[in-house]
Short mmCIF file of C-alpha atoms in Angstrom, two decimals:
data_model
loop_
_atom_site.label_atom_id
_atom_site.label_comp_id
_atom_site.label_asym_id
_atom_site.label_seq_id
_atom_site.Cartn_x
_atom_site.Cartn_y
_atom_site.Cartn_z
CA MET K 1 151.98 122.45 290.37
CA ALA K 2 148.84 124.53 290.51
CA PHE K 3 146.40 124.91 287.64
CA THR K 4 147.83 128.36 286.96
CA ASP K 5 151.27 126.83 286.31
CA PHE K 6 149.95 125.37 283.06
CA LYS K 7 150.37 128.00 280.35
CA SER K 8 149.02 126.26 277.24
CA ILE K 9 146.92 123.36 276.00
CA ARG K 10 150.08 121.76 274.65
CA GLN K 11 151.72 121.75 278.08
CA VAL K 12 148.75 119.85 279.55
CA GLN K 13 148.66 117.50 276.57
CA GLU K 14 152.28 116.55 277.04
CA ALA K 15 151.94 116.17 280.81
CA PHE K 16 148.85 113.94 280.69
CA ASN K 17 148.88 112.47 277.17
CA ILE K 18 145.75 114.32 276.03
CA LYS K 19 144.76 114.31 272.36
CA TYR K 20 143.42 117.51 270.77
CA THR K 21 140.79 118.16 268.15
CA GLU K 22 138.29 120.81 267.13
CA ALA K 23 134.64 120.25 266.23
CA ASN K 24 131.37 122.10 265.92
CA TYR K 25 129.50 120.27 268.68
CA LEU K 26 127.97 123.22 270.51
CA GLN K 27 124.18 123.28 270.79
CA TYR K 28 121.77 125.76 272.34
CA GLU K 29 119.25 125.05 275.05
CA ASP K 30 116.13 127.20 275.14
CA VAL K 31 117.29 129.29 278.11
CA GLU K 32 116.28 132.94 278.14
CA PRO K 33 117.93 135.66 280.23
CA SER K 34 115.53 136.60 283.00
CA LYS K 35 113.93 140.04 283.09
CA ALA K 36 115.76 140.81 286.34
CA PHE K 37 119.10 139.86 284.78
CA LEU K 38 118.50 141.98 281.69
CA GLU K 39 117.58 145.01 283.79
CA GLU K 40 120.68 144.66 285.98
CA PHE K 41 122.95 143.90 283.03
CA GLU K 42 121.72 146.93 281.09
CA PHE K 43 122.16 149.11 284.18
CA SER K 44 125.73 147.86 284.69
CA GLN K 45 126.71 148.39 281.07
CA ARG K 46 125.25 151.89 281.06
CA HIS K 47 126.70 153.14 284.34
CA ILE K 48 129.71 150.94 285.18
CA ASN K 49 132.89 150.26 283.22
CA VAL K 50 132.30 146.52 283.40
CA PHE K 51 135.41 145.66 281.36
CA SER K 52 137.82 147.91 283.26
CA SER K 53 139.51 145.05 285.13
CA GLU K 54 139.48 141.30 285.60
CA ALA K 55 137.53 141.64 288.85
CA SER K 56 134.97 143.91 287.21
CA ARG K 57 134.45 141.47 284.31
CA CYS K 58 133.96 138.62 286.77
CA GLU K 59 131.58 140.47 289.08
CA ASN K 60 129.51 142.33 286.48
CA VAL K 61 129.48 140.03 283.45
CA ILE K 62 130.68 136.45 283.90
CA TYR K 63 129.22 135.48 287.27
CA PRO K 64 125.80 137.11 286.70
CA ILE K 65 125.43 135.20 283.42
CA LEU K 66 126.42 131.88 285.02
CA ARG K 67 124.11 132.48 287.96
CA ASP K 68 121.12 133.31 285.79
CA VAL K 69 121.56 130.19 283.63
CA TYR K 70 122.19 128.09 286.74
CA LYS K 71 118.79 129.02 288.17
CA ASN K 72 117.25 126.72 285.54
CA TYR K 73 119.26 123.75 286.86
CA VAL K 74 119.35 124.44 290.60
CA GLU K 75 117.52 121.18 291.32
CA TRP K 76 120.51 119.14 290.11
CA PHE K 77 123.63 121.28 290.43
CA SER K 78 125.50 123.69 292.69
CA LEU K 79 127.33 126.83 291.54
CA TRP K 80 130.68 127.70 293.13
CA SER K 81 132.81 130.83 293.00
CA HIS K 82 136.55 130.46 293.65
CA GLU K 83 136.20 127.06 295.31
CA SER K 84 139.45 125.11 295.58
CA ILE K 85 139.68 121.59 294.17
CA SER K 86 142.54 119.14 294.43
CA TYR K 87 143.39 115.77 292.95
CA ASP K 88 147.06 115.57 293.90
CA ALA K 89 150.15 117.76 294.26
CA GLU K 90 150.24 118.32 290.49
CA LEU K 91 146.56 119.04 289.88
CA ASN K 92 145.16 121.50 292.37
CA GLY K 93 144.04 125.08 292.61
CA THR K 94 141.03 127.34 292.49
CA PRO K 95 138.86 127.58 289.38
CA ASP K 96 137.22 130.95 288.95
CA TYR K 97 133.83 129.24 288.82
CA LEU K 98 132.57 125.70 288.68
CA VAL K 99 129.28 123.86 288.55
CA SER K 100 129.07 120.57 290.43
CA THR K 101 126.48 117.96 291.15
CA LYS K 102 124.60 118.52 294.40
CA SER K 103 126.25 116.90 297.39
CA ASP K 104 124.25 114.78 299.81
CA LEU K 105 126.04 116.77 302.53
CA GLY K 106 124.38 120.04 301.54
CA LYS K 107 125.36 123.31 299.92
CA THR K 108 128.59 123.66 301.90
CA VAL K 109 130.29 120.73 300.16
CA PRO K 110 130.82 120.45 296.38
CA GLY K 111 129.68 117.37 294.55
CA ILE K 112 131.44 116.20 291.39
CA PRO K 113 132.34 119.16 289.13
CA ILE K 114 130.83 119.01 285.64
CA LEU K 115 131.75 122.48 284.32
CA VAL K 116 134.70 124.78 285.04
CA VAL K 117 134.93 128.40 283.96
CA VAL K 118 138.18 130.33 283.64
CA GLU K 119 138.39 134.10 283.26
CA ALA K 120 141.04 134.84 280.61
CA LYS K 121 143.49 136.96 282.57
CA ARG K 122 144.74 139.90 280.49
CA ASN K 123 142.54 138.50 277.69
CA ASP K 124 145.08 135.69 277.17
CA PHE K 125 143.12 132.70 275.92
CA VAL K 126 146.23 130.54 275.38
CA ILE K 127 147.07 130.63 279.08
CA GLY K 128 143.37 130.48 279.94
CA TRP K 129 142.93 127.19 278.09
CA GLY K 130 146.09 125.74 279.61
CA GLN K 131 144.63 126.39 283.05
CA CYS K 132 141.15 125.22 282.06
CA LEU K 133 142.32 121.95 280.52
CA ALA K 134 144.40 121.20 283.62
CA GLU K 135 141.25 121.76 285.69
CA LEU K 136 139.27 119.44 283.41
CA VAL K 137 141.89 116.71 283.82
CA ALA K 138 141.68 117.12 287.60
CA VAL K 139 137.88 117.01 287.53
CA GLN K 140 137.97 113.85 285.42
CA LYS K 141 140.34 112.18 287.86
CA ILE K 142 138.34 113.32 290.90
CA SER K 143 135.16 111.85 289.43
CA ASN K 144 137.03 108.61 288.65
CA ASP K 145 135.03 108.32 285.43
CA ASN K 146 136.94 109.31 282.30
CA LEU K 147 134.00 108.32 280.09
CA LYS K 148 131.93 111.17 281.50
CA ARG K 149 132.05 114.45 279.58
CA VAL K 150 133.40 117.42 281.51
CA TYR K 151 133.08 120.89 280.08
CA GLY K 152 135.17 124.04 280.23
CA ILE K 153 134.61 127.68 279.31
CA VAL K 154 137.28 130.33 278.90
CA THR K 155 136.04 133.89 278.64
CA ASP K 156 137.11 137.48 279.07
CA GLY K 157 133.46 138.47 279.41
CA THR K 158 133.31 139.59 275.77
CA LEU K 159 134.43 136.39 273.98
CA TRP K 160 133.22 132.98 275.15
CA GLN K 161 135.03 129.78 274.10
CA PHE K 162 133.95 126.23 274.93
CA GLY K 163 135.73 122.89 275.29
CA LYS K 164 135.10 119.36 276.54
CA LEU K 165 137.19 116.45 277.73
CA VAL K 166 136.12 112.81 277.27
CA GLU K 167 138.61 110.05 278.11
CA ASP K 168 141.92 111.34 276.70
CA LEU K 169 140.42 113.58 274.00
CA PHE K 170 139.99 117.33 274.41
CA THR K 171 137.70 118.98 271.87
CA LEU K 172 137.70 122.74 271.43
CA SER K 173 134.46 124.06 269.99
CA GLU K 174 134.91 125.66 266.57
CA THR K 175 132.12 128.04 267.58
CA ALA K 176 133.04 130.95 269.84
CA LEU K 177 130.42 133.45 270.94
CA THR K 178 130.50 137.11 271.87
CA ILE K 179 128.56 138.95 274.52
CA ASN K 180 126.58 140.59 271.72
CA GLU K 181 125.05 137.14 271.15
CA LEU K 182 123.74 137.03 274.70
CA LYS K 183 120.88 134.61 274.03
CA LYS K 184 123.29 132.18 272.35
CA VAL K 185 125.72 132.46 275.29
CA PHE K 186 122.87 131.58 277.63
CA GLY K 187 121.75 128.75 275.36
CA ALA K 188 125.25 127.30 275.05
CA ILE K 189 125.85 127.30 278.82
CA GLY K 190 122.40 125.81 279.29
CA TYR K 191 123.27 123.05 276.82
CA LEU K 192 126.41 122.14 278.78
CA MET K 193 124.37 121.86 281.95
CA ARG K 194 121.52 119.94 280.34
CA ASP K 195 124.01 117.53 278.75
CA SER K 196 125.43 116.89 282.22
CA LEU K 197 122.14 116.08 283.90
CA PRO K 198 122.18 112.76 285.80
CA GLU K 199 120.58 109.89 283.98
CA VAL K 200 117.33 108.71 285.50
#
């Protein structure tokens, strides 16, 4: 099975014995959108129909936001677009975006993923979270450390939802954000990255 074969959180729960809960754990790092990002984002919204298709949402909204937040953590992490990952025949596929630790082999090889981002196809968050949770299970198994928190985001560019997997417990954040809360979206993504920084 590929990640996209999982159509709901429940399906992943039953396949991998994952518990489910909801909590208000989301915090906000002090990460501001850069001036360059804001100028480009305003230009795109004014002149381009950024929500006209899945590809347009990814190219004009989701990836630019991830990239701008990532710049604050480039020393520790790598950002990947449509990079395939595989644990076994059941858990494999291509997340829309992922953030990994830096590999000793350089920027051509992913380290251990710490954050996966799924674009909600046709604005379907049920299917989006099924795919995202399957990716989180794969990431957890690849890292061979189920005590480590791994984070997921499902978004259609307008609505941003957040989840995390620790051991066999998946927690969906009770707080969802909209693109109108841009600073909070930046802060929330920044928090996920900061919380994943390697211990020194």
